[in-house]
Coordinates of N, CA, C and O in Angstrom, one line a residue:
M26 N 0.2 23.1 -33.2 CA -0.9 22.7 -34.1 C -2.2 23.1 -33.6 O -3.1 23.5 -34.4
E27 N -2.5 23.1 -32.3 CA -3.8 23.4 -31.7 C -4.2 24.8 -32.2 O -5.3 25.0 -32.6
E28 N -3.3 25.8 -32.1 CA -3.6 27.2 -32.5 C -4.0 27.3 -33.9 O -4.9 28.0 -34.3
K29 N -3.2 26.6 -34.8 CA -3.5 26.6 -36.2 C -4.8 26.0 -36.5 O -5.6 26.5 -37.3
V30 N -5.2 24.9 -35.9 CA -6.5 24.2 -36.1 C -7.6 25.2 -35.7 O -8.6 25.4 -36.4
I31 N -7.5 25.8 -34.5 CA -8.5 26.7 -34.0 C -8.6 27.9 -35.0 O -9.8 28.3 -35.3
S32 N -7.5 28.4 -35.5 CA -7.6 29.5 -36.4 C -8.3 29.2 -37.7 O -9.1 29.9 -38.2
I33 N -8.0 28.0 -38.2 CA -8.7 27.5 -39.4 C -10.2 27.3 -39.2 O -11.0 27.8 -40.0
I34 N -10.6 26.7 -38.1 CA -12.0 26.5 -37.8 C -12.7 27.8 -37.6 O -13.8 28.0 -38.2
A35 N -12.1 28.8 -36.9 CA -12.7 30.1 -36.7 C -12.9 30.8 -38.1 O -14.0 31.3 -38.3
E36 N -11.9 30.7 -38.9 CA -12.0 31.4 -40.2 C -13.1 30.7 -41.1 O -13.9 31.4 -41.7
E37 N -13.1 29.4 -41.1 CA -14.1 28.7 -41.9 C -15.5 28.9 -41.4 O -16.5 29.0 -42.2
L38 N -15.7 29.1 -40.1 CA -17.0 29.2 -39.6 C -17.4 30.6 -39.2 O -18.5 30.9 -38.7
G39 N -16.5 31.6 -39.5 CA -16.8 33.0 -39.3 C -16.9 33.3 -37.8 O -17.8 34.1 -37.4
R40 N -16.1 32.6 -37.0 CA -16.2 32.8 -35.5 C -14.9 33.5 -35.0 O -13.9 33.5 -35.7
D41 N -14.9 33.9 -33.8 CA -13.8 34.5 -33.1 C -13.0 33.4 -32.5 O -13.5 32.5 -31.8
E42 N -11.6 33.4 -32.8 CA -10.8 32.4 -32.2 C -10.9 32.3 -30.7 O -10.8 31.2 -30.1
A43 N -11.1 33.4 -30.0 CA -11.2 33.4 -28.6 C -12.4 32.6 -28.1 O -12.4 32.2 -26.9
D44 N -13.4 32.4 -28.9 CA -14.6 31.6 -28.5 C -14.4 30.1 -28.7 O -15.3 29.3 -28.4
I45 N -13.2 29.7 -29.2 CA -13.0 28.3 -29.5 C -11.8 27.7 -28.7 O -10.8 28.3 -28.6
T46 N -12.1 26.6 -28.0 CA -11.1 25.9 -27.3 C -11.1 24.4 -27.8 O -11.9 24.0 -28.6
V47 N -10.2 23.6 -27.3 CA -10.1 22.2 -27.8 C -11.4 21.5 -27.3 O -11.8 20.5 -27.9
D48 N -12.1 21.9 -26.3 CA -13.3 21.3 -25.8 C -14.5 21.8 -26.5 O -15.6 21.2 -26.2
T49 N -14.4 22.8 -27.3 CA -15.6 23.3 -28.0 C -16.1 22.3 -29.0 O -15.4 21.6 -29.7
T50 N -17.5 22.1 -29.0 CA -18.1 21.2 -29.9 C -18.5 21.9 -31.2 O -18.7 23.2 -31.1
F51 N -18.7 21.2 -32.3 CA -19.1 21.9 -33.5 C -20.6 22.3 -33.4 O -21.1 23.2 -34.0
E52 N -21.3 21.5 -32.5 CA -22.7 21.9 -32.2 C -22.8 23.3 -31.5 O -23.6 24.1 -31.9
E53 N -21.8 23.5 -30.6 CA -21.8 24.8 -29.9 C -21.4 25.9 -30.9 O -21.8 27.1 -30.7
L54 N -20.8 25.6 -32.0 CA -20.4 26.6 -33.0 C -21.5 26.7 -34.1 O -21.3 27.4 -35.1
D55 N -22.6 26.0 -33.9 CA -23.7 26.0 -34.8 C -23.3 25.5 -36.2 O -23.8 26.0 -37.2
A56 N -22.3 24.6 -36.2 CA -21.8 24.0 -37.5 C -22.6 22.8 -37.9 O -22.8 21.9 -37.1
D57 N -23.1 22.8 -39.1 CA -23.8 21.6 -39.6 C -22.8 20.7 -40.3 O -21.6 21.0 -40.4
S58 N -23.3 19.6 -40.9 CA -22.5 18.6 -41.6 C -21.7 19.2 -42.8 O -20.5 18.9 -43.0
L59 N -22.3 20.2 -43.5 CA -21.6 20.8 -44.6 C -20.5 21.7 -44.1 O -19.4 21.7 -44.6
D60 N -20.7 22.4 -43.0 CA -19.7 23.2 -42.4 C -18.5 22.4 -42.0 O -17.3 22.7 -42.2
L61 N -18.8 21.2 -41.3 CA -17.7 20.3 -40.9 C -17.0 19.8 -42.1 O -15.8 19.7 -42.0
F62 N -17.7 19.4 -43.1 CA -17.0 19.0 -44.4 C -16.1 20.0 -44.9 O -14.9 19.7 -45.3
Q63 N -16.5 21.3 -44.9 CA -15.6 22.3 -45.4 C -14.4 22.5 -44.5 O -13.3 22.7 -45.0
V64 N -14.6 22.4 -43.2 CA -13.5 22.5 -42.2 C -12.5 21.4 -42.5 O -11.3 21.6 -42.6
I65 N -13.0 20.2 -42.6 CA -12.1 19.0 -42.8 C -11.3 19.2 -44.1 O -10.1 18.9 -44.2
N66 N -12.0 19.6 -45.2 CA -11.3 19.8 -46.5 C -10.2 20.8 -46.3 O -9.1 20.6 -46.9
T67 N -10.4 21.9 -45.7 CA -9.4 22.9 -45.5 C -8.2 22.4 -44.7 O -7.1 22.6 -45.0
L68 N -8.6 21.7 -43.6 CA -7.5 21.1 -42.8 C -6.7 20.0 -43.5 O -5.5 20.0 -43.4
E69 N -7.3 19.2 -44.3 CA -6.6 18.3 -45.2 C -5.6 19.0 -46.1 O -4.5 18.5 -46.2
E70 N -6.0 20.0 -46.7 CA -5.2 20.8 -47.6 C -4.0 21.4 -46.8 O -2.8 21.4 -47.2
E71 N -4.3 22.1 -45.7 CA -3.3 22.8 -44.9 C -2.3 21.8 -44.3 O -1.1 22.2 -44.3
F72 N -2.7 20.7 -43.8 CA -1.8 19.7 -43.2 C -1.3 18.6 -44.2 O -0.5 17.8 -43.8
E73 N -1.8 18.7 -45.4 CA -1.4 17.7 -46.4 C -1.6 16.3 -45.9 O -0.7 15.4 -46.0
I74 N -2.8 16.1 -45.5 CA -3.2 14.7 -44.9 C -4.6 14.4 -45.5 O -5.2 15.2 -46.2
E75 N -5.0 13.2 -45.2 CA -6.4 12.8 -45.5 C -7.0 12.1 -44.3 O -6.5 11.2 -43.7
F76 N -8.2 12.7 -43.9 CA -8.9 12.1 -42.8 C -9.5 10.8 -43.1 O -10.0 10.6 -44.2
D77 N -9.4 9.9 -42.2 CA -10.1 8.6 -42.3 C -11.6 8.8 -42.2 O -12.1 9.5 -41.4
N78 N -12.4 8.3 -43.2 CA -13.8 8.6 -43.2 C -14.5 8.1 -42.0 O -15.4 8.8 -41.5
D79 N -14.1 7.0 -41.4 CA -14.8 6.5 -40.2 C -14.5 7.5 -39.0 O -15.4 7.8 -38.2
E80 N -13.2 8.0 -38.9 CA -12.9 8.9 -37.9 C -13.6 10.2 -38.0 O -14.1 10.8 -37.1
S81 N -13.6 10.7 -39.3 CA -14.2 12.0 -39.5 C -15.7 12.0 -39.2 O -16.3 13.0 -38.8
A82 N -16.4 10.9 -39.3 CA -17.8 10.8 -39.0 C -18.1 10.9 -37.5 O -19.2 11.3 -37.2
N83 N -17.0 10.7 -36.7 CA -17.2 10.7 -35.3 C -16.7 12.0 -34.6 O -16.6 12.1 -33.4
I84 N -16.3 13.0 -35.5 CA -15.8 14.3 -35.0 C -16.9 15.1 -34.3 O -17.9 15.4 -34.9
K85 N -16.7 15.4 -33.1 CA -17.7 16.2 -32.3 C -17.1 17.5 -31.8 O -17.7 18.5 -31.6
T86 N -15.7 17.4 -31.4 CA -15.1 18.6 -30.8 C -13.8 18.9 -31.6 O -13.3 18.2 -32.4
V87 N -13.2 20.1 -31.2 CA -12.0 20.5 -31.8 C -10.9 19.5 -31.4 O -10.0 19.2 -32.3
A88 N -10.9 19.0 -30.2 CA -9.9 17.9 -29.8 C -10.0 16.7 -30.7 O -9.0 16.1 -31.1
D89 N -11.2 16.3 -31.1 CA -11.4 15.2 -32.1 C -10.7 15.5 -33.4 O -10.0 14.6 -33.9
V90 N -10.8 16.7 -33.8 CA -10.1 17.1 -35.1 C -8.6 16.9 -34.9 O -7.9 16.4 -35.8
I91 N -8.1 17.4 -33.8 CA -6.6 17.4 -33.6 C -6.2 15.9 -33.5 O -5.1 15.6 -34.1
E92 N -6.9 15.1 -32.9 CA -6.6 13.7 -32.8 C -6.6 13.0 -34.2 O -5.7 12.2 -34.5
C93 N -7.5 13.4 -35.0 CA -7.6 12.8 -36.4 C -6.4 13.3 -37.2 O -5.8 12.5 -38.0
I94 N -6.0 14.5 -37.0 CA -4.8 15.0 -37.7 C -3.5 14.3 -37.3 O -2.7 13.8 -38.1
K95 N -3.4 14.1 -36.0 CA -2.2 13.4 -35.5 C -2.2 12.0 -36.0 O -1.1 11.5 -36.4
A96 N -3.3 11.3 -36.0 CA -3.4 9.9 -36.5 C -3.1 9.9 -38.0 O -2.4 8.9 -38.5
A97 N -3.5 10.8 -38.8 CA -3.2 10.9 -40.2 C -1.7 11.2 -40.5 O -1.2 10.8 -41.6
Q98 N -1.1 11.8 -39.6 CA 0.3 12.2 -39.8 C 1.3 11.1 -39.4 O 2.5 11.1 -39.7
E99 N 0.8 10.0 -38.8 CA 1.6 8.9 -38.3 C 2.0 8.0 -39.4 O 1.3 7.8 -40.4

């Protein structure tokens, strides 16, 4: 799942996958709130889930995104 999430984030933000790890913050990727919204929408479609609004408001890193996906799949 980690590789897929990183791939989607890289594609959505026009970044190289090699520059993104689970510890990478969206601030480091120069992503604003609209960018993050687009990433979340794409991930929701890809994984057929819905992010909890409270959780998505606290997303800061790629690891946070992965945890939200895992929580939504439970």
